[in-house]
Short mmCIF file of C-alpha atoms and ligand atoms in Angstrom, two decimals:
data_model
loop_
_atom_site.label_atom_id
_atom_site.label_comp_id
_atom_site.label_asym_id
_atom_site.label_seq_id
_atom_site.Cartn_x
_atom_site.Cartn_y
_atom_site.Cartn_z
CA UNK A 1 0.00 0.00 0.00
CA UNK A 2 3.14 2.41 0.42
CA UNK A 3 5.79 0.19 -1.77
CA UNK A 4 6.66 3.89 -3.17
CA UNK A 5 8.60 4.26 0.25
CA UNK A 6 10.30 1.05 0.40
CA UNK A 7 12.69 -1.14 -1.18
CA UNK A 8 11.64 -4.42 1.37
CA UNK A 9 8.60 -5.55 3.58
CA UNK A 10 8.25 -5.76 7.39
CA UNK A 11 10.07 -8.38 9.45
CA UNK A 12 7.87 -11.52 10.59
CA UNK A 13 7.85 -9.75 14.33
CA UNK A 14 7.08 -6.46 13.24
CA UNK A 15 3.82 -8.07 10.40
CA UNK A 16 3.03 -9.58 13.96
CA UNK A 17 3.19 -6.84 16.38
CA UNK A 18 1.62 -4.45 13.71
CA UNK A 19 -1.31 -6.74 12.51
CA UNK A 20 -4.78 -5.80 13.80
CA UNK A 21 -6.83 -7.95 11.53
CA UNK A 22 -7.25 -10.89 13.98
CA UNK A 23 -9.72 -8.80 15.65
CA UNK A 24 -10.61 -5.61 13.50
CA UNK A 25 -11.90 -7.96 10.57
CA UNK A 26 -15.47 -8.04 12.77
CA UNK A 27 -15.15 -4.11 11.79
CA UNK A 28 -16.09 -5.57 8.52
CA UNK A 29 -19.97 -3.82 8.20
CA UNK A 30 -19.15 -1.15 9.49
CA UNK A 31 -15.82 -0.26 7.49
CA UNK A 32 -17.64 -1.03 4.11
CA UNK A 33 -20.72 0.87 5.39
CA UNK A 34 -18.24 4.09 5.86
CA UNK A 35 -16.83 3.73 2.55
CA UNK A 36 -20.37 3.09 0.47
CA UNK A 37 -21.19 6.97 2.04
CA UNK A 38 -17.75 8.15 0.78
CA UNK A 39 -17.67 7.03 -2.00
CA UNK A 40 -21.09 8.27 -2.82
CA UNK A 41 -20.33 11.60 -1.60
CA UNK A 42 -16.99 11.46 -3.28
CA UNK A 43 -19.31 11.38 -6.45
CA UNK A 44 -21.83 13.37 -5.24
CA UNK A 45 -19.57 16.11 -5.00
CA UNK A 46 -18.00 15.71 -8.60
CA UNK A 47 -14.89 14.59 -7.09
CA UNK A 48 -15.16 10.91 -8.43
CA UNK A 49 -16.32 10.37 -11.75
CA UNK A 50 -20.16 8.52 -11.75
CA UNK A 51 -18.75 5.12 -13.51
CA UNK A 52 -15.82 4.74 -10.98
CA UNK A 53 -18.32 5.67 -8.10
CA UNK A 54 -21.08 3.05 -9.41
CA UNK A 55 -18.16 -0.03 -9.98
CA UNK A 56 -16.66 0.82 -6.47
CA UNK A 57 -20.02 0.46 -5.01
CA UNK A 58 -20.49 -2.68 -6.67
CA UNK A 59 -17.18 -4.03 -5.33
CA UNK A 60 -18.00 -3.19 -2.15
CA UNK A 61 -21.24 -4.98 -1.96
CA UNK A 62 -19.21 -7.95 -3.33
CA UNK A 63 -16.60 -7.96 -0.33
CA UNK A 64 -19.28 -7.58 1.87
CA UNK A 65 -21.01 -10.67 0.53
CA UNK A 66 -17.71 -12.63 0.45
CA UNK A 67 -17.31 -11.46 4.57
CA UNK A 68 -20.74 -12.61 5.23
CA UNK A 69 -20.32 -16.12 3.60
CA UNK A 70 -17.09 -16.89 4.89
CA UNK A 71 -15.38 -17.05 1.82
CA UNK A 72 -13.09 -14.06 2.67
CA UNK A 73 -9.61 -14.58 3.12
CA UNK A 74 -8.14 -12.60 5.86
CA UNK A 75 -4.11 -12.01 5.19
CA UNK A 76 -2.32 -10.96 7.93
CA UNK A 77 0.04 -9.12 5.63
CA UNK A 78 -2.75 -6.64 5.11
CA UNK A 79 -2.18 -5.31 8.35
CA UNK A 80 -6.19 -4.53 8.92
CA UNK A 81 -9.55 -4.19 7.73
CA UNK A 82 -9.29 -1.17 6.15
CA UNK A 83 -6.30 -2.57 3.63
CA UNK A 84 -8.18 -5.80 3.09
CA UNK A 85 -11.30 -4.54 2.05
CA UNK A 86 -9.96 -2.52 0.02
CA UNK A 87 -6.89 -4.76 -1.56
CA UNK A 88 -9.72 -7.37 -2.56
CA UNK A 89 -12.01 -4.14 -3.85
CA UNK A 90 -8.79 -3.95 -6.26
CA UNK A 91 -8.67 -7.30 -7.46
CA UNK A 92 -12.47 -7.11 -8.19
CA UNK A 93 -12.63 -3.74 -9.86
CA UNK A 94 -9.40 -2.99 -10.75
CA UNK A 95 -7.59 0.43 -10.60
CA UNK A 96 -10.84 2.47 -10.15
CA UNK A 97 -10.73 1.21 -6.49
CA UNK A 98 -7.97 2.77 -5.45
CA UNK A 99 -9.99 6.20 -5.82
CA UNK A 100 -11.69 5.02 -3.24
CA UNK A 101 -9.12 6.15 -0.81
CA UNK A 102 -9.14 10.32 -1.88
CA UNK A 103 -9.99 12.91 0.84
CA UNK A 104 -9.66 10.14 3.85
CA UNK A 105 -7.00 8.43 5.97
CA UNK A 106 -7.15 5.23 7.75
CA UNK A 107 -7.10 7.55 10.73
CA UNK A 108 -10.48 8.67 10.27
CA UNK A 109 -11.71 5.93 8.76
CA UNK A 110 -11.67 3.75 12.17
CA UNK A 111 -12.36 6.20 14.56
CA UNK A 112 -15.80 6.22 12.12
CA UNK A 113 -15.60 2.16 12.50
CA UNK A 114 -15.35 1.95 15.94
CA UNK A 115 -17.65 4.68 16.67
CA UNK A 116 -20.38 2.83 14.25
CA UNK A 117 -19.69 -0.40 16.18
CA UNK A 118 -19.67 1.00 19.34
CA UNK A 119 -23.15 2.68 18.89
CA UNK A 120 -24.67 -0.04 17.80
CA UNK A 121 -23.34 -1.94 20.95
CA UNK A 122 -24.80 0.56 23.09
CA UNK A 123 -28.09 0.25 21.26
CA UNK A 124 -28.28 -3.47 22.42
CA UNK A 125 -27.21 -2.83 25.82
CA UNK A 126 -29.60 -0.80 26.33
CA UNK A 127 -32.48 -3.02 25.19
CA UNK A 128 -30.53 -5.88 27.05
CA UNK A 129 -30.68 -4.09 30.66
CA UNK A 130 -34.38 -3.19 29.80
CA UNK A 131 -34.82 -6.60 29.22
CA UNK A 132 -33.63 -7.28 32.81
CA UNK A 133 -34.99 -4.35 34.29
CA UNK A 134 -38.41 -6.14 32.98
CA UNK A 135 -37.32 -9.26 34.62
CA UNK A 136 -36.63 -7.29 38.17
CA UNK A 137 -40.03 -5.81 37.86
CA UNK A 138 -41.84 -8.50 37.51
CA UNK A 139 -40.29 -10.61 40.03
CA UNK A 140 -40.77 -7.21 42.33
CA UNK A 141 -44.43 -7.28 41.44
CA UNK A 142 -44.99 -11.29 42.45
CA UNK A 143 -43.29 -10.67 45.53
CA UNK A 144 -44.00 -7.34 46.63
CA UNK A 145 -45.31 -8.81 49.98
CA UNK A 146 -42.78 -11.45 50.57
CA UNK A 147 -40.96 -9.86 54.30
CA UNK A 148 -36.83 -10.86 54.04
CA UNK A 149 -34.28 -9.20 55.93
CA UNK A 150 -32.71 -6.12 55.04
CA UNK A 151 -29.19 -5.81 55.70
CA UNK A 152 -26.65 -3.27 56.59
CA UNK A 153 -22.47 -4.79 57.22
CA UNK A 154 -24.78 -7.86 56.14
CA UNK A 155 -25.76 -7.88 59.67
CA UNK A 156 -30.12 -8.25 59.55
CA UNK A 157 -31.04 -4.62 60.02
CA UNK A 158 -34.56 -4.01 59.10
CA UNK A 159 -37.07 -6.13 57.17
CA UNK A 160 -37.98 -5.32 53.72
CA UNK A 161 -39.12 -7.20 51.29
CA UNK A 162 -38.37 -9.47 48.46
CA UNK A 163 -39.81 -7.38 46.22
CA UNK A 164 -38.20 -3.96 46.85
CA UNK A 165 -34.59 -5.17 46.63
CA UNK A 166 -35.36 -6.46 43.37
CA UNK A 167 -36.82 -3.26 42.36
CA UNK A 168 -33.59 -1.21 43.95
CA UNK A 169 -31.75 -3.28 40.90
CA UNK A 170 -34.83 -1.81 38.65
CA UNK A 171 -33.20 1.87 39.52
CA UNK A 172 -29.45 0.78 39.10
CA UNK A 173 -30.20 -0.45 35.66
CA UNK A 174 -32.17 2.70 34.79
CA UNK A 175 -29.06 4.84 35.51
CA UNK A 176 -27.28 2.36 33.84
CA UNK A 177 -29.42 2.67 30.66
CA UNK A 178 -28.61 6.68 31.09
CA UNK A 179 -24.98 6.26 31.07
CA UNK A 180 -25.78 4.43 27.51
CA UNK A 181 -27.67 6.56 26.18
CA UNK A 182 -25.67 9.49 27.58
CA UNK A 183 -22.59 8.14 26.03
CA UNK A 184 -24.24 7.28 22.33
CA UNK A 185 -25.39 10.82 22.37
CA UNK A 186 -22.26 12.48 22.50
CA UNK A 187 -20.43 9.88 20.83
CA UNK A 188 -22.64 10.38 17.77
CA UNK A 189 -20.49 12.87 15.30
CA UNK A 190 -18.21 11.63 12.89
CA UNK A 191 -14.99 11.44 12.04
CA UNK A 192 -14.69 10.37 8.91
CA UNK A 193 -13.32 13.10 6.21
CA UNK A 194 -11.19 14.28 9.06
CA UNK A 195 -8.34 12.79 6.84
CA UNK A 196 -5.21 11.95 8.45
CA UNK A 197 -5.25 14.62 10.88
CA UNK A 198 -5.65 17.80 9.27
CA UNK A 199 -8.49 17.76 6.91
CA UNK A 200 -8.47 17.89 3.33
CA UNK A 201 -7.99 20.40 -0.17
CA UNK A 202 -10.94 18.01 -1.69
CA UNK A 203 -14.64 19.80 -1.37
CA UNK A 204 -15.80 17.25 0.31
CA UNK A 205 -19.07 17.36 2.13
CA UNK A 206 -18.93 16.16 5.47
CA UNK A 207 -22.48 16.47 6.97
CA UNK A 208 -23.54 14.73 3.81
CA UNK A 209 -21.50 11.50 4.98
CA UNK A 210 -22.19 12.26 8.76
CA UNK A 211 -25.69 11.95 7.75
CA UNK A 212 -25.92 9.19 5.86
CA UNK A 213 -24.01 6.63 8.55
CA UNK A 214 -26.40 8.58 11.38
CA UNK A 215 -24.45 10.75 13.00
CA UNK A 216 -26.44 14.04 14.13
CA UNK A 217 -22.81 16.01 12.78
CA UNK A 218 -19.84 16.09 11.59
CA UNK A 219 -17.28 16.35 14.31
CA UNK A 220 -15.71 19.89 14.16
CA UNK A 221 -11.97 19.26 14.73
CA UNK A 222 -9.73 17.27 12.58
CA UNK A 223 -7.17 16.38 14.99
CA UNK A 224 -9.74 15.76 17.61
CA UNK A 225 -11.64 13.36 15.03
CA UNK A 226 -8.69 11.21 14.69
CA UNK A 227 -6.91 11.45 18.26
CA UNK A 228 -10.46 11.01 20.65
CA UNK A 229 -11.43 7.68 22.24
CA UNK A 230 -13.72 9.04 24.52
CA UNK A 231 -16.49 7.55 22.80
CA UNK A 232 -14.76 4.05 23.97
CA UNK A 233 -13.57 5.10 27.23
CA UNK A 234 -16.76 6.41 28.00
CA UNK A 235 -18.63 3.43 26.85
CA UNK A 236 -16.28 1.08 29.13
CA UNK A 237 -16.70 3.03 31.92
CA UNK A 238 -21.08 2.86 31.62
CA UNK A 239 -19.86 -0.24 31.28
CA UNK A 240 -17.95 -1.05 33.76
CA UNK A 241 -20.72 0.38 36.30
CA UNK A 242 -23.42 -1.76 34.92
CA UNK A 243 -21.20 -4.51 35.52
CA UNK A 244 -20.45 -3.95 39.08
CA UNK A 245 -23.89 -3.70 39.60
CA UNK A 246 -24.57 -7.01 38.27
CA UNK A 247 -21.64 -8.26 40.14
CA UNK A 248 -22.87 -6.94 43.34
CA UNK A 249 -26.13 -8.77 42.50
CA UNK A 250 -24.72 -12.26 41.56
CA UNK A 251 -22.51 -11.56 44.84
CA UNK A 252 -26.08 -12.22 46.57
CA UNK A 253 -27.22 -14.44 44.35
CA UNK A 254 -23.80 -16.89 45.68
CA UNK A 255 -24.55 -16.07 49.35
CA UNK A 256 -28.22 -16.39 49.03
CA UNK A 257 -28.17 -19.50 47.05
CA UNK A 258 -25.92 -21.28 49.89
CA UNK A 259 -27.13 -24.15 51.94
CA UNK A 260 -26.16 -21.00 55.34
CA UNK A 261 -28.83 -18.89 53.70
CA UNK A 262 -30.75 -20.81 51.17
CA UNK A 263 -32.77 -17.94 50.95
CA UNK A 264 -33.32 -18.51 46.93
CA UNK A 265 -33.56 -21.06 44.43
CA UNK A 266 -31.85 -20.78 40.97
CA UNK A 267 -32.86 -23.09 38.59
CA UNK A 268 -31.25 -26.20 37.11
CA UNK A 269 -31.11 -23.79 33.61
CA UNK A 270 -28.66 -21.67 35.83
CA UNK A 271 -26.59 -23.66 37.93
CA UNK A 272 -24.08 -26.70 37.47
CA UNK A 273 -23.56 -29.85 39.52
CA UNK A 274 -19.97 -31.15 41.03
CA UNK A 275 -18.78 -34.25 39.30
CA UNK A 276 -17.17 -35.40 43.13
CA UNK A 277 -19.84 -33.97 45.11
CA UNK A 278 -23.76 -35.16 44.37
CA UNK A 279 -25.44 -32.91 46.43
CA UNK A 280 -24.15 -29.89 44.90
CA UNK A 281 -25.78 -27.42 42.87
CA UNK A 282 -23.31 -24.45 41.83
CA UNK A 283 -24.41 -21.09 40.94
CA UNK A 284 -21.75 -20.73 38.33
CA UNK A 285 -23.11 -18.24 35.80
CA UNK A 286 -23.59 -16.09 39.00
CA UNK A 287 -20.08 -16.48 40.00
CA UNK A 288 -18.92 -15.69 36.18
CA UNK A 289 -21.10 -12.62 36.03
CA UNK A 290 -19.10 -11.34 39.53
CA UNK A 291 -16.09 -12.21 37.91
CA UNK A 292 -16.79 -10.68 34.34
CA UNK A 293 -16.72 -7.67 36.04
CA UNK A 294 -13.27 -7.41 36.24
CA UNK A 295 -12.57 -7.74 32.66
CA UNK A 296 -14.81 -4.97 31.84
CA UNK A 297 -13.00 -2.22 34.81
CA UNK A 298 -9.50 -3.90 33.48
CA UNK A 299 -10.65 -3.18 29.91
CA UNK A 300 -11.63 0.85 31.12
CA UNK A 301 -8.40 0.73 32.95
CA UNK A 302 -6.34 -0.34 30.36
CA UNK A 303 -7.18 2.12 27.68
CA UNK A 304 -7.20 4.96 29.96
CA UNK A 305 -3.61 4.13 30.37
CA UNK A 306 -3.02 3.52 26.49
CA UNK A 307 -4.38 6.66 26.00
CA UNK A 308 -3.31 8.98 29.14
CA UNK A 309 0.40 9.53 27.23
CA UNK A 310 -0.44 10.40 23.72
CA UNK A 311 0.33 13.49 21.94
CA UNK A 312 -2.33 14.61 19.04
CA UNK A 313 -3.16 13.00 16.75
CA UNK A 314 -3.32 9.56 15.71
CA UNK A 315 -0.62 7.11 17.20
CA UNK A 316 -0.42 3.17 16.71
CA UNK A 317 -1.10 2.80 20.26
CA UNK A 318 -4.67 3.09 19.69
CA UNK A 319 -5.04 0.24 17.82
CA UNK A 320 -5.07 -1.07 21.43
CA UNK A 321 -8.28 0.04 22.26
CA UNK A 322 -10.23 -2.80 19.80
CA UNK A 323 -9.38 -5.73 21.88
CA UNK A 324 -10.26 -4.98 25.17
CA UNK A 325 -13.24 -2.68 24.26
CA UNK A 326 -14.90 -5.53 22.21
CA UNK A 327 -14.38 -8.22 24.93
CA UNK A 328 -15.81 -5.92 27.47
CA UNK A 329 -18.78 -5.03 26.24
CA UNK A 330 -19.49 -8.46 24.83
CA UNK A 331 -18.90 -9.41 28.53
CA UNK A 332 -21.44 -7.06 29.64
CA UNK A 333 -23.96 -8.39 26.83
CA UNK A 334 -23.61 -11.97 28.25
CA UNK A 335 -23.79 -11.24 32.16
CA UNK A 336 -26.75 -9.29 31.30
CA UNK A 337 -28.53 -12.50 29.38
CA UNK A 338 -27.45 -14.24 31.81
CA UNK A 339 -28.79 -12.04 34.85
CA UNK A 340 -31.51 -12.02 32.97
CA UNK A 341 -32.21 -15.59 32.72
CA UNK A 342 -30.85 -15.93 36.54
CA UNK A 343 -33.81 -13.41 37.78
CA UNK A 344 -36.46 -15.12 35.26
CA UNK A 345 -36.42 -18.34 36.70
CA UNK A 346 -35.51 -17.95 40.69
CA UNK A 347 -37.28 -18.08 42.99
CA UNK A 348 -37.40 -17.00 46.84
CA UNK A 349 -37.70 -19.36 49.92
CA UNK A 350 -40.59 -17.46 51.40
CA UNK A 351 -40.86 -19.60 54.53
CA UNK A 352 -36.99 -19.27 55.22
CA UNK A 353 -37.33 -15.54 54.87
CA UNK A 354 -39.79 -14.86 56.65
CA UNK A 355 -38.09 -16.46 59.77
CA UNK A 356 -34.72 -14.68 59.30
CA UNK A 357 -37.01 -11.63 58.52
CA UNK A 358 -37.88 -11.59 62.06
CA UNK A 359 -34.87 -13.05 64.01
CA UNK A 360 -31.54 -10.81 64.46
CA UNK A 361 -33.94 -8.51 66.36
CA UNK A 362 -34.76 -6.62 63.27
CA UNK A 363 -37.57 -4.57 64.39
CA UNK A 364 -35.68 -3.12 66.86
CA UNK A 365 -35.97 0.09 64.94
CA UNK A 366 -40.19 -0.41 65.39
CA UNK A 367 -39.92 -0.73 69.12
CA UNK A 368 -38.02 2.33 68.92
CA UNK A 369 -40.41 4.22 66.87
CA UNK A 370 -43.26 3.05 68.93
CA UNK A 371 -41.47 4.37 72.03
CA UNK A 372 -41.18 7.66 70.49
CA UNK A 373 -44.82 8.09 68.78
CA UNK A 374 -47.15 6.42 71.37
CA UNK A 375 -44.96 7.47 74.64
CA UNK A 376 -43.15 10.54 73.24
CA UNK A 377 -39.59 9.41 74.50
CA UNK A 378 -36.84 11.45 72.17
CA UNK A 379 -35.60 9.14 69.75
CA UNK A 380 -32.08 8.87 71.76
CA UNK A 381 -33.73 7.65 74.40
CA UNK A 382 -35.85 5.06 73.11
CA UNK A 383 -32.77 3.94 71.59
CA UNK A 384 -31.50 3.08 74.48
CA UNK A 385 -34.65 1.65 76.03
CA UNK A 386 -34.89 -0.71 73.22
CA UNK A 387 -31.46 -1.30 73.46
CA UNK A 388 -31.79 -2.47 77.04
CA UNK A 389 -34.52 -4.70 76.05
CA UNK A 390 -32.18 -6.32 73.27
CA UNK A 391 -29.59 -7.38 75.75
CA UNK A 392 -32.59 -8.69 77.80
CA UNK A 393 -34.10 -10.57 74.96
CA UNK A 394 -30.40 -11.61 73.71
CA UNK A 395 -29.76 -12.98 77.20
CA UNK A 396 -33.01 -15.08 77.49
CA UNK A 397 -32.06 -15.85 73.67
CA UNK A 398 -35.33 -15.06 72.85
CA UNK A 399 -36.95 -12.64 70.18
CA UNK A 400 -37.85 -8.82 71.06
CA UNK A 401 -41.98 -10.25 71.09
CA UNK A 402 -41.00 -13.08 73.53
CA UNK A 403 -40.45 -10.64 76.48
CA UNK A 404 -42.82 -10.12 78.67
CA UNK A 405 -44.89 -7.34 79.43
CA UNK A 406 -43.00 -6.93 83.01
CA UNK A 407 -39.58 -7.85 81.04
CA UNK A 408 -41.09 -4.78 79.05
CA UNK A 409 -41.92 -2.53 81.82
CA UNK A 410 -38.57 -2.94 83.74
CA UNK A 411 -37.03 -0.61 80.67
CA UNK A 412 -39.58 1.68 80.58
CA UNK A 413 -42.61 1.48 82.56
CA UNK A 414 -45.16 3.42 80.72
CA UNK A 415 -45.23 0.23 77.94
CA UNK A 416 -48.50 -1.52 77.02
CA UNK A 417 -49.42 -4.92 75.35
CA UNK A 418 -50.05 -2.26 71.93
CA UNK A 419 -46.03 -2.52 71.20
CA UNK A 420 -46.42 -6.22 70.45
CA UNK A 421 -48.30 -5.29 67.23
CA UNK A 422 -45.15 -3.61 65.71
CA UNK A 423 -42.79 -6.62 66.47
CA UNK A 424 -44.20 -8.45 63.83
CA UNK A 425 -42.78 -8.70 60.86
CA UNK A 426 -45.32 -8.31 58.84
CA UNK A 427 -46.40 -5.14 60.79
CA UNK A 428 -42.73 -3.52 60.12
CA UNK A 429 -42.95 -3.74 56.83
CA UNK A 430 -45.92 -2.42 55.78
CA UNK A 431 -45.88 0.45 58.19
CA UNK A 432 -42.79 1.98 55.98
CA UNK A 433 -44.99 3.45 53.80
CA UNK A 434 -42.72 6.81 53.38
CA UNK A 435 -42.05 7.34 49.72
CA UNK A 436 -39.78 4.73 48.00
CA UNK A 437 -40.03 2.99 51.31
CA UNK A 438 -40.58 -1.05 51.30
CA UNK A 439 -44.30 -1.08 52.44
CA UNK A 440 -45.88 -3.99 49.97
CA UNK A 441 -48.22 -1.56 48.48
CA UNK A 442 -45.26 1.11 47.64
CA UNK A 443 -43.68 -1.72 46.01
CA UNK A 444 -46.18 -2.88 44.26
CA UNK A 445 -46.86 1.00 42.76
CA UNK A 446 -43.50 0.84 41.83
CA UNK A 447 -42.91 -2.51 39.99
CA UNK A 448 -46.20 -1.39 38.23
CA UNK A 449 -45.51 1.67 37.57
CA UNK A 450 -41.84 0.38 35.84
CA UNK A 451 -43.59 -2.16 33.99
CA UNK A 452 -45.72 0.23 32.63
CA UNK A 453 -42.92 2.45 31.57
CA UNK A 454 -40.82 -0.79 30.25
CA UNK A 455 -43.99 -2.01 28.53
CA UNK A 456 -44.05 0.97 26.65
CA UNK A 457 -40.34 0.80 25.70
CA UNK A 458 -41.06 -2.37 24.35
CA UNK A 459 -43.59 -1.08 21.73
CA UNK A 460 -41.28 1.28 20.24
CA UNK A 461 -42.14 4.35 22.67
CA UNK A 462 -38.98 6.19 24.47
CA UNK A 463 -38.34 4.96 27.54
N1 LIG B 1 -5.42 -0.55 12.35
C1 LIG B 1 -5.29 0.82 12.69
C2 LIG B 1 -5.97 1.08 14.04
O1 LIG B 1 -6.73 0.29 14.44
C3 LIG B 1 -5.93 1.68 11.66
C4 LIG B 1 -5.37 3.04 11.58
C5 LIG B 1 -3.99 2.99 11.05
N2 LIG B 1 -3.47 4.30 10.82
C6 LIG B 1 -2.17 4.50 10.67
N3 LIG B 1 -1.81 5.73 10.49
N4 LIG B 1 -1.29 3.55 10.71
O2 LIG B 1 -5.72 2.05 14.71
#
């Protein structure tokens, strides 16, 4: 492609270190959709005559076809996609194809491949956390009334129920979902006719191309067009948030799931046997989405440090970012189907949770309230009555409703038989009706209210 330059090719380790085409040739669509809008803007603009536009267009279509059926073959000597497409566009057409190459650069033309691939990634990680979101929700909805303990230093705090944590996932996937779309938004200009690095003497017409490969404009700095990876960077790191919220998640999932907690059941679909141990059941694909996590913050933390040293514009060293960015976010694409398929089919051990609902003295915080609303005690103080009546309870190793009413009294003797009614379980939970609390009916407004709004998405409105 240079030969003008140079009397002999590269050395075997340099073809090697320098060859991107093991993983840039699944740029394929999108490079050949960048150079169908050049080349008919090339002509457009009168700067390609019609015949060479209309046989380059035709070649084109045929490499694409080739790519799709698998007949393509992918030399490594070609360095990347953007030389093999067009190096088998030359054998097919002949010499017209290398007009194909006037007023652009390879510089511009991946930054426009990437971006294009990258969108379009977003797009379906979007629908793919929706998908989940919808998954939450409904799960949410079927067990808005089903009490489990809530946990702070996973030490039982207060009961909730099964229903709200699922639907606290329901708001960490719709920021997620913002990050997406937040990132597609201002990724969405393009590159391409940025040449090299410093434009071009061609009247070329950029919105024209911008436009036809849906970009809302045409990015308004040439160096910037070639040199910027924030569209990746950005990406990874929506990414990599997502990611540790699943991780958190499947985190639970592992601890719930164990024979200690057995607080839910994941089905055979999602888990794996031990080929030593028969009474095993694994939660694997939660494990893998925890640990997926780390290859989507390593692939973030690894092109911020690619690119953190780089003078303007374009240098080799962001050829780096392909590898890392694609296996990321095709990591986040599985955990999510997998999440997704996790949450579908699990299902909680009501009994169980009810009974660890109410043991760990977790409406401790109820007995406290109660002191302060019925008996007016400052909240300090009834903190420290109902502490008192812990250590009692604790000592007797007995629950906070097993005391007596004397037991009671001895704290604070103004008590009545009416504070039994808020030791219950069932009782706690529905009185936290505050907004976005876990009362049964809040959650049961909310998980309608997001399937409403995810219903919606679903038929095409914006969510
Ligand atoms: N394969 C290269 C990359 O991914 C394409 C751009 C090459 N540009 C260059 N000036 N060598 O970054």
């Amino acid at each position: 492609m240079w030969g003008g330059r140079f009397a002999s090719g590269p050395a075997e380790i340099m073809e090697e270190i320098n060859a991107s085409i093991g993983f840039d040739k699944r740029l394929a669509p999108q490079d050949i959709r960048g150079s169908l809008a050049h080349v008919a803007m090339l002509g457009e603009a009168g700067i390609l005559p019609k015949a060479d536009v209309a046989a380059i267009q035709d070649g084109l279509k045929a490499v694409a076809t080739e790519i799709e059926s698998g007949g393509f073959v992918f030399k490594r000597e070609l360095e990347d996609i953007h030389m093999s497409v067009e190096s088998r566009l030359t054998e097919i057409v002949g010499p017209a194809a290398g007009r194909l190459h006037t007023a652009r650069s390879r510089n511009d033309q991946v930054a426009t491949d990437m971006k294009l691939w990258v969108r379009d990634t977003l797009d379906n990680l979007d629908e793919q956390a929706a998908g989940l979101q919808r998954a939450l929700a409904e799960k949410a909805l079927a067990h808005a009334g089903t009490v489990m303990p809530g946990f702070t230093h996973l030490q039982s705090a207060q009961p909730v129920t099964f229903g709200h944590h699922c639907l606290a996932y329901v708001e960490m996937l719709a920021r997620d979902r913002g990050r997406f779309r937040d990132a597609r938004a201002r990724l969405n200009e393009c590159p391409l006719g940025a040449a090299a690095l410093a434009g071009t003497s061609f009247p070329i017409d950029r919105h024209a191309t911008a436009a036809a490969l849906g970009f809302d404009r045409p990015t308004a700095n040439s160096l910037d067009s070639v040199a910027d990876r924030d569209f990746a960077l950005e990406s990874l790191s929506a990414a990599s948030i997502c990611a540790v919220h699943l991780s958190r998640f499947a985190e639970e999932l592992v601890v719930w799931t164990s024979a200690q907690f057995d607080f839910v059941r994941l089905s055979d679909g999602y888990t794996t046997g031990s080929s030593i141990m028969p009474q095993k059941r694994n939660p694997d694909a939660a494990e893998l989405v925890r640990a997926k996590s780390g290859r989507v913050i390593g692939a973030l933390t690894g092109l911020l440090i690619v690119m953190k040293g780089l003078p303007l514009a374009y240098s080799k060293d962001m050829q780096e970012d392909k590898e890392g960015t694609f296996d990321a976010l095709q990591a986040l694409s599985l955990c999510l189907a997998a999440m997704t398929g996790m949450v579908r089919d699990l299902e909680p051990n009501a009994p169980v949770l009810a009974r660890a609902a109410g043991s760990g003295y977790a409406t401790a915080t109820d007995l406290a309230d109660w002191l302060v609303r019925e008996l007016g005690l400052p909240f300090r103080e009834a903190h420290h009555v109902t502490g008192r009546l812990v250590g009692t309870a604790s000592a007797r190793s007995v629950g906070l409703e097993e005391l007596t009413l004397d037991e009671m009294r001895a704290a604070e003797p103004r008590i009545t038989d009416a504070v039994y009614a808020v030791l219950g379980v069932e009782n706690s939970v529905s009185s936290r009706t505050s907004y976005g609390g876990t009362a049964p009916d809040n959650v049961r407004a909310q998980a309608t209210r997001w399937l409403d709004h995810l219903g919606a998405a679903a038929d095409g409105a914006n969510a």
